Structures are given as C-alpha cells and as structure tokens.
Amino acid sequence: MTQRVVVVGASLAGLRAAEAVRKAGFRGQVTVVGDEPHMPYNRPPLSKTSIGDVPEAEWLKPGRHATDVEWRLGQTVTSADLAARTLRLASGEVLSWTGLVVASGLRPRRLDLPGPMLGRHVLRTLDDQAGFVSGIGSARRLVIVGAGFIGCEVAAAAAMSGIETHVVAPEAVPVERPLGAMVGAEIQRRLEALGIEFHLGTVPVEFLGADRVRGVRLADSTELAADAVLEAVGSIPNVEWLAGNGLDLSDGVLCDADCRVGGRSDVVACGDVARFPNMLFDEVPRRVEHWVTAVDTAKRAGQVLAAQLGGTAAEHVFAPVPAFWSHQGPVRLQAFGAPGLGDGEIRLLEGELSGEAAVGYYREGIVVGVVLLGLAGRYGHYRKEIETLSANRAAG
Ligand SMILES: Cc1cc2nc3c(=O)[nH]c(=O)nc-3n(C[C@H](O)[C@H](O)[C@H](O)COP(=O)(O)OP(=O)(O)OC[C@H]3O[C@@H](n4cnc5c(N)ncnc54)[C@H](O)[C@@H]3O)c2cc1C
C-alpha cells in the first residue's frame, strides 16, 4: 500500500512540515488539508500594514522538495480516528493516512459581551484583515481591546494613519506578560507619542449601539466612542477535531520533545498548536505562538515523521532557540530566548531604554531571554549568547 502523510493546516507550519517530510526522503503521497481557501501566506504583515493601504498577501511558496504536494484547500477536517488512521472532512469524505501532522494553529478568542456584533473585528487570517480594512473604511475612531503584540501593532498602524485610537486592557502596561513592566512602560510611552490613548487596568463590559457598534463601556464606567472595534484578546488552539482519541488537548496538543503526539510515532504536531518541552529551558511543555518556532517545530516534526515511516531515527537533540519580532510603528523590537520565562530579574544590558537598548531577562541568575529595542547591529551578538546557552543546556 502507498504510504500517505496527511498534514492538517495549510499555513506556515503545515507547509514547512510537508517540505521537511519530503526533504527527509519520504516518497509516498503528501496531502495538506486546510480550511482557508488560500495557499499559505505570512500572517505577520496583517497587523503591520498601514490602515489606508490596500494590503497585499505575502504568499509562502512551496520549496522545491514540495512541488508535488496535494493541496486540499477550503476543506475542514471535522474528526480524526487515530486507531483507524483516518480523518473525516466536512464533506463526509474519509482520508486514510500512515502519518499525520497536526498543524491546525489557533483562532482568535472572542469577547462574550452584550451589544451589537457588527463593527467588531478580529485579526488572524487574510479574510479577517479584508473585513477589518473594509469595516474600518472611513472610521475615525478605533477601540482596540487587548494590549498584546497584535493590539499594539494595529494601534500603531491606525494612529499613524490618522485614526483616533484607544487601547483597553486589564494589565498595568502593554505587552506586560511577555516583556515585563519595564519594557512595557517604555513601549507605552512611545505609542502614546503617536497619539494612542491607553485605558489600562480595566476591561470592556458592553458594546454600545443599536445595529452596529458605536462605542464601548468599560468596567470603570468610561464610555469610548468607536466606529470600529478590534478584539485582540488572545487565541484558542484548533484541537476539537482531535477529540475522542485520548490525547491531552487541554492547551493545544501535548507532544514530547520531538513533536510526537500521544506517545505515537506516526502522529506529530508543530506550530502554534503544539505544546512541547524545550530542553533549552526545562521539561515543562509549552506552546509558542511565534513564526520562527512554527518553522523550527515543523521542520523537526516532518523529519521525525519521515524517519519513523522510513524505519530510521531522526538525529540530534531538538532544543530550538525561540526568536520573535514585533514592529509597532517606529518601535522595532527583536527578542531571542524566552523573556516571559524570567523570574522578574530584568537588567539593562546595553544602551538607554528611552533610545536603543538591550534588556536581559533572568531566571535563577541565568539569562533566558534578550529583548532589543532597535540596536539592529547587535542581533547577531545577542542571538549567539542565547544559542550558546542552548548548546550548553542541550549538552547536559
Ligand atoms: C496578525 C498576526 C501577526 C503576527 N506577527 C508576528 C510577528 O511579528 N512575529 C512573530 O514571530 N510571529 C507573529 N505572528 C505569529 C505567526 O504568524 C504564527 O506563529 C504562525 O502563523 C503559526 O503558524 P501555524 O501554521 O502554526 O498556525 P496558523 O497560521 O494558525 O495556521 C493553521 C491553519 O490551520 C487551519 N485549520 C485549523 N483547523 C483546521 C481543520 N480542522 N481543518 C483544516 N484546517 C484547519 C487554520 O485555518 C489555519 O489556516 C503573528 C500572527 C498574527 C495572527
């Protein structure tokens, strides 16, 4: 029987996993199933495009190893039977597989509040962005709920496009959870200089308006007028289709350090949906919602699966160095390691916080992450520091 790898999720991780399976020598059929109607594209530009510009999709082209991959787009996988090695699609069609890659990513969390739905947006897909851009149309007042990376990036783009922009969030400063209070306060200062107004330490309790949103009422009774609202309040892993197989789906899909799922060697997971231990830090499995880790886990998952199907073993310890970036108007931020794992000890390593700076995040006295504000010329240096940490940890 011909072997077949099926990848669920036709985005960054799904594409890179399909390429990796082929590159590792798998000669059977490779099928990628995705519920979006599009070929894979890059999501980072979606939150960074100036509001007035007509956005153009940044397509991800399959590499030379994956030109014969079968793409089943606009098709949703509704369930999986791991014992029978089958998947069921919304159309009722059943697909058999010998290897399965879980790359189904995340969807935006929605606010469950009273009030009209029209005028409320989220931003994860190309179609979300098209809806947001047309919804914002001639809007002059935008309220963004959520002060994480996506909320701050869109806020900067909107304010620089001349839109009155308000950001509402329960934290004391923006991006507090991933970057801490010191860097968050500096980012707030820079975004306020663009004209963005922050409403922090509070939450929305109601959307105002009859048939469409005209405003937002906050818990402290403030009422903000709005022509459009963006809900940027985190994400939910797309795992429902895997239910009933005895897997731990409590936060994404639990994997081992090599991306294998449920102790099986024929099922792997990668990208934002995968919760795996990174031995660079410790044995605690965590999900990582960043582009670089999606690529790293996809390559590893594809390699491990192809090796298994070919009866060999994938080599070397997998301990990828996390890295991410965020562009919020003039704020250019680059990070290596996992600043969010620090225990609160944060040191200015170089430069001035109010200008260009390198900030170190420590756990038990050991640096676990570095954030650069500007300092583009120092990327290589700090990346190397975190890579050295990785090499030392992985070696034992
Ligand atoms: C607006 C935005 C800006 C970002 N900016 C940055 C940035 O600046 N820097 C950075 O490091 N990272 C950034 N990221 C994160 C980065 O884009 C993600 O880490 C990356 O997209 C993860 O890829 P993925 O393939 O794992 O998941 P996804 O991109 O979520 O893809 C999963 C795919 O699977 C599909 N799917 C789900 N369930 C099913 C099903 N049952 N059947 C079929 N298909 C299914 C989904 O529709 C989706 O197409 C950003 C993300 C967003 C949304």
XYZ file of C-alpha atoms and ligand atoms in Angstrom:
449
model
C 0.000 0.000 0.000
C 1.261 3.524 -0.830
C 2.214 5.435 2.283
C 0.483 8.755 2.799
C 1.250 11.662 5.111
C -1.680 13.992 5.729
C -0.996 17.449 7.155
C -3.939 19.249 8.800
C -3.480 23.027 8.483
C -2.333 24.763 5.290
C -0.373 27.625 6.799
C 3.245 28.263 7.772
C 3.810 25.137 9.900
C 1.813 22.850 7.582
C 3.792 23.948 4.542
C 7.186 23.668 6.251
C 6.301 20.227 7.664
C 5.246 18.966 4.216
C 8.556 20.209 2.785
C 10.503 18.589 5.637
C 8.806 15.210 5.169
C 9.855 15.214 1.515
C 13.327 16.571 2.189
C 13.889 13.743 4.674
C 13.296 11.232 1.875
C 9.632 10.253 2.231
C 8.445 9.082 -1.194
C 4.756 8.372 -0.555
C 1.900 10.782 -1.085
C 1.783 14.063 0.870
C -1.587 15.793 1.242
C -2.176 19.117 3.024
C -5.750 19.903 4.105
C -6.635 23.474 5.075
C -9.940 25.166 5.803
C -8.889 28.570 4.467
C -9.422 28.936 0.703
C -5.883 30.310 0.224
C -2.440 28.843 -0.283
C -0.204 29.532 2.764
C 0.723 33.148 3.436
C 2.602 35.088 6.095
C 0.463 36.427 8.927
C 2.891 38.979 10.486
C 2.207 41.708 7.865
C -1.534 41.531 8.624
C -1.151 43.613 11.785
C 1.571 45.926 10.474
C 0.092 47.282 7.234
C -0.887 50.968 7.300
C -4.656 51.151 7.561
C -5.081 53.248 4.392
C -3.023 50.887 2.182
C -4.551 48.112 0.132
C -2.975 45.053 1.774
C -1.229 42.535 -0.434
C -0.902 38.922 0.627
C 2.650 37.742 1.279
C 2.343 34.244 -0.195
C 4.607 31.421 1.000
C 5.684 29.373 -1.993
C 6.293 25.632 -1.561
C 10.015 24.891 -1.850
C 11.498 22.603 -4.500
C 11.073 19.497 -2.322
C 7.331 20.009 -2.076
C 6.184 20.816 -5.598
C 4.208 17.542 -5.813
C 2.271 18.034 -2.580
C -1.509 17.719 -2.958
C -3.345 20.791 -1.594
C -6.907 20.330 -0.382
C -7.907 23.932 0.342
C -11.214 25.228 1.692
C -11.775 21.832 3.348
C -12.249 21.363 7.093
C -11.192 18.254 8.980
C -14.019 17.549 11.421
C -12.650 14.485 13.211
C -9.764 12.048 13.404
C -9.671 8.371 14.344
C -6.092 7.673 15.325
C -6.702 3.945 15.881
C -8.088 3.528 12.341
C -5.650 6.108 10.908
C -8.398 8.110 9.206
C -9.645 11.695 9.037
C -13.143 12.835 8.207
C -13.742 16.046 6.230
C -16.786 18.323 6.492
C -17.869 16.981 3.085
C -18.120 13.491 4.614
C -15.055 12.240 2.736
C -12.720 9.982 4.714
C -8.939 10.201 4.186
C -6.590 7.418 5.248
C -3.033 8.130 6.353
C 0.062 6.348 7.512
C 1.491 9.520 9.070
C -0.371 12.548 10.441
C 0.920 16.100 11.030
C -1.173 18.313 13.312
C -0.606 21.935 12.208
C -4.045 23.425 12.817
C -2.847 26.524 14.672
C -5.081 28.936 16.556
C -8.187 31.047 16.124
C -8.876 34.376 17.863
C -10.654 34.378 21.193
C -13.863 36.468 21.128
C -15.288 38.657 23.881
C -18.597 37.404 25.237
C -20.269 40.755 25.989
C -23.704 42.276 25.374
C -24.226 44.629 22.439
C -24.157 44.560 18.630
C -21.746 42.307 16.680
C -21.493 44.482 13.559
C -18.326 46.586 13.631
C -16.421 44.124 15.837
C -13.354 42.510 14.243
C -10.577 40.020 14.917
C -7.289 39.616 13.048
C -5.816 36.203 12.289
C -6.488 35.471 8.619
C -6.289 37.259 5.305
C -10.090 37.279 5.237
C -10.188 38.800 8.754
C -7.876 41.541 7.521
C -10.037 42.225 4.462
C -13.082 42.501 6.765
C -11.224 44.790 9.171
C -9.879 47.069 6.434
C -13.278 47.414 4.752
C -15.031 47.721 8.140
C -12.711 50.474 9.268
C -13.296 52.230 5.921
C -13.842 55.869 6.765
C -13.831 55.235 10.541
C -12.195 57.932 12.576
C -12.316 56.239 15.989
C -10.982 52.760 16.671
C -11.067 50.943 20.008
C -8.681 48.009 20.356
C -9.316 45.588 23.194
C -6.054 43.916 24.190
C -2.550 45.356 24.592
C -0.510 42.376 23.409
C 1.671 42.391 20.291
C -1.183 42.348 17.763
C -3.177 45.029 19.632
C -0.147 47.332 19.877
C 0.914 46.757 16.249
C -2.529 47.595 14.868
C -2.793 50.564 17.253
C 0.469 51.983 15.898
C -0.603 51.453 12.267
C -4.011 53.042 12.912
C -2.661 56.048 14.816
C -0.078 56.664 12.090
C -2.936 56.582 9.555
C -4.642 59.441 11.409
C -7.281 57.361 13.215
C -8.139 58.237 16.817
C -7.003 55.061 18.573
C -7.819 53.803 22.066
C -6.398 50.620 23.620
C -8.202 48.943 26.528
C -6.562 46.186 28.599
C -6.561 44.839 32.163
C -2.754 44.908 32.541
C -0.830 47.828 34.050
C 1.255 48.357 30.888
C 1.085 46.987 27.322
C 2.846 43.675 26.484
C 3.366 43.177 30.223
C 3.028 39.382 30.246
C 5.669 38.629 27.572
C 8.063 41.529 28.244
C 7.541 42.741 31.828
C 6.703 46.131 33.324
C 9.934 47.990 32.467
C 9.913 47.405 28.704
C 6.095 47.579 28.617
C 6.147 51.061 30.158
C 8.679 52.248 27.588
C 6.583 50.846 24.743
C 3.540 52.609 26.187
C 5.466 55.887 26.267
C 6.469 55.515 22.615
C 2.974 54.543 21.478
C 1.428 57.440 23.404
C 3.771 59.723 21.494
C 1.926 58.562 18.336
C -1.333 59.784 19.905
C -2.627 56.408 21.124
C -4.691 56.620 24.297
C -4.379 53.684 26.727
C -7.097 52.648 29.205
C -5.266 50.162 31.389
C -6.292 48.237 34.499
C -9.845 47.960 33.169
C -11.913 45.868 30.766
C -14.866 46.427 28.443
C -18.219 45.304 29.835
C -20.591 46.224 26.985
C -20.610 47.247 23.342
C -22.861 50.246 22.717
C -25.055 50.915 19.673
C -28.267 49.621 18.129
C -27.456 47.592 14.998
C -23.686 48.266 14.923
C -21.018 49.198 17.437
C -20.906 52.898 18.254
C -18.933 52.660 21.465
C -17.557 50.598 24.321
C -18.431 50.853 28.012
C -15.602 49.985 30.393
C -15.761 48.469 33.890
C -14.834 51.850 35.390
C -17.942 53.331 33.614
C -15.901 55.220 30.995
C -17.661 55.263 27.606
C -15.456 55.351 24.499
C -16.991 56.280 21.139
C -15.993 53.899 18.347
C -16.712 53.399 14.653
C -14.930 50.037 14.792
C -13.564 47.682 17.454
C -10.710 45.197 17.182
C -10.714 42.338 19.675
C -7.088 41.278 20.165
C -7.514 39.223 23.327
C -5.584 36.055 22.637
C -6.225 32.814 20.815
C -7.747 29.355 21.143
C -5.966 26.249 19.779
C -7.819 24.419 16.972
C -7.910 20.936 18.501
C -11.599 19.957 18.556
C -11.149 17.709 15.508
C -8.749 15.515 17.548
C -11.233 14.866 20.385
C -12.076 11.298 21.376
C -8.593 9.895 20.861
C -7.396 10.055 24.475
C -4.952 12.908 23.790
C -4.142 15.751 26.188
C -5.784 18.703 24.413
C -6.003 20.955 27.482
C -3.798 23.638 25.863
C -3.061 22.766 22.265
C -1.739 19.269 21.552
C 0.671 17.806 24.081
C 3.855 16.497 22.421
C 7.163 15.061 23.543
C 10.408 16.983 22.987
C 10.485 15.648 19.402
C 6.958 16.775 18.477
C 5.443 13.256 18.758
C 1.828 13.165 19.935
C 0.253 10.756 22.455
C 3.320 8.510 22.642
C 2.787 7.556 18.974
C 5.459 7.689 16.325
C 3.017 8.182 13.410
C 1.457 11.432 14.700
C 3.415 14.672 15.156
C 2.382 18.280 15.847
C 4.019 21.606 15.077
C 3.491 25.352 15.047
C 1.305 27.397 17.374
C -0.885 24.404 18.309
C 1.979 22.190 19.573
C 2.786 22.125 23.313
C 6.246 20.678 23.716
C 9.095 20.773 26.270
C 12.120 22.754 25.106
C 15.160 21.337 26.895
C 16.859 24.687 26.425
C 14.794 25.812 29.426
C 13.269 22.831 31.271
C 10.933 19.861 30.878
C 7.671 21.833 31.053
C 5.686 21.561 27.795
C 4.618 24.972 26.453
C 3.060 26.361 23.321
C 4.958 29.114 21.488
C 2.998 31.487 19.251
C 5.824 32.852 17.114
C 6.846 32.499 13.470
C 10.389 31.165 13.998
C 9.284 28.393 16.379
C 6.473 27.411 13.992
C 9.125 26.846 11.312
C 11.568 25.063 13.657
C 8.942 22.655 15.047
C 7.521 22.000 11.563
C 10.945 21.036 10.213
C 11.568 18.761 13.179
C 8.094 17.197 13.101
C 8.417 16.439 9.374
C 11.876 14.975 9.830
C 10.832 12.784 12.791
C 7.749 11.505 10.963
C 9.633 10.730 7.743
C 12.359 8.927 9.700
C 9.747 6.856 11.508
C 7.933 5.922 8.297
C 11.265 5.039 6.712
C 12.320 2.915 9.683
C 15.215 5.145 10.796
C 15.698 7.585 13.678
C 15.951 11.373 13.496
C 19.305 12.559 14.810
C 20.387 15.210 17.358
C 18.580 16.710 20.348
C 15.868 19.206 19.434
C 16.114 22.382 21.548
C 15.206 25.287 19.247
C 16.168 28.847 20.179
C 12.947 30.889 20.229
C 13.075 34.253 18.491
C 10.416 36.782 17.606
C 9.975 40.329 16.428
C 7.309 42.998 16.671
C 7.039 46.221 14.682
C 4.818 48.843 16.274
C 5.225 51.885 14.076
C 8.634 53.283 14.980
C 9.125 50.643 17.708
C 11.355 47.873 16.311
C 11.569 45.038 18.756
C 13.525 41.796 18.387
C 13.736 39.035 21.002
C 15.748 35.853 21.472
C 15.096 33.108 24.005
C 12.008 33.311 26.214
C 11.796 36.609 28.141
C 8.415 35.511 29.523
C 10.134 32.702 31.485
C 12.204 35.142 33.529
C 11.594 35.237 37.296
C 11.399 39.031 37.484
C 15.095 39.899 37.389
C 15.479 42.188 34.377
C 18.715 44.014 33.563
C 19.555 46.745 31.089
C 22.489 45.149 29.229
C 23.357 47.941 26.840
C 22.154 51.365 25.690
C 19.354 53.569 27.031
C 15.794 52.358 27.497
C 14.470 55.627 26.114
C 16.554 55.136 22.948
C 18.115 51.899 21.683
C 18.600 49.188 24.279
C 19.297 45.518 25.026
C 17.412 44.118 28.011
C 18.180 40.745 29.642
C 15.611 38.527 31.378
C 16.962 36.147 34.042
C 15.789 33.006 35.794
C 17.771 31.925 38.852
C 20.561 34.206 37.722
C 20.813 32.756 34.189
C 19.747 34.769 31.174
C 16.734 33.133 29.457
C 15.849 35.910 27.041
C 17.082 39.145 25.484
C 14.897 41.907 24.035
C 16.371 44.504 21.719
C 14.731 47.863 21.152
C 16.432 48.979 17.960
C 20.154 48.015 18.098
C 19.779 46.094 14.824
C 23.567 45.815 14.550
C 23.634 43.730 17.766
C 21.179 40.999 16.659
C 23.971 38.562 15.832
C 25.758 39.097 19.155
C 22.737 38.517 21.389
C 21.375 35.685 19.284
C 24.728 33.940 19.715
C 24.557 34.394 23.506
C 21.221 32.636 23.669
C 22.409 29.958 21.216
C 25.423 29.267 23.444
C 23.075 28.846 26.377
C 21.102 26.422 24.200
C 24.167 24.396 23.277
C 25.291 24.184 26.923
C 21.874 23.137 28.179
C 21.295 20.598 25.401
C 24.726 19.071 26.130
C 23.644 18.382 29.650
C -1.758 39.236 12.866
C -0.569 38.397 13.257
C 0.696 38.977 13.343
C 1.799 38.219 13.709
N 3.027 38.819 13.794
C 4.092 38.104 14.204
C 5.367 38.730 14.344
O 5.530 39.920 14.109
N 6.423 37.968 14.752
C 6.285 36.631 15.047
O 7.269 35.988 15.455
N 5.088 35.995 14.909
C 3.991 36.707 14.514
N 2.767 36.086 14.370
C 2.655 34.643 14.684
C 2.857 33.740 13.461
O 2.169 34.225 12.366
C 2.377 32.337 13.858
O 3.315 31.840 14.791
C 2.238 31.388 12.677
O 1.247 31.823 11.782
C 1.872 29.983 13.166
O 1.656 29.166 12.057
P 0.845 27.800 12.188
O 0.907 27.194 10.826
O 1.287 27.028 13.355
O -0.662 28.208 12.541
P -1.717 29.054 11.724
O -1.013 30.118 10.973
O -2.793 29.425 12.706
O -2.327 28.027 10.670
C -3.186 26.964 10.995
C -4.052 26.687 9.793
O -4.838 25.505 10.028
C -6.175 25.740 9.625
N -7.066 24.816 10.337
C -7.405 24.842 11.651
N -8.240 23.830 11.953
C -8.431 23.131 10.803
C -9.215 21.997 10.473
N -9.934 21.340 11.398
N -9.228 21.554 9.190
C -8.482 22.202 8.235
N -7.715 23.299 8.502
C -7.691 23.757 9.766
C -6.377 27.201 10.004
O -7.479 27.788 9.369
C -5.060 27.801 9.526
O -5.100 28.099 8.148
C 1.638 36.831 14.004
C 0.362 36.239 13.935
C -0.730 37.015 13.567
C -2.109 36.376 13.504
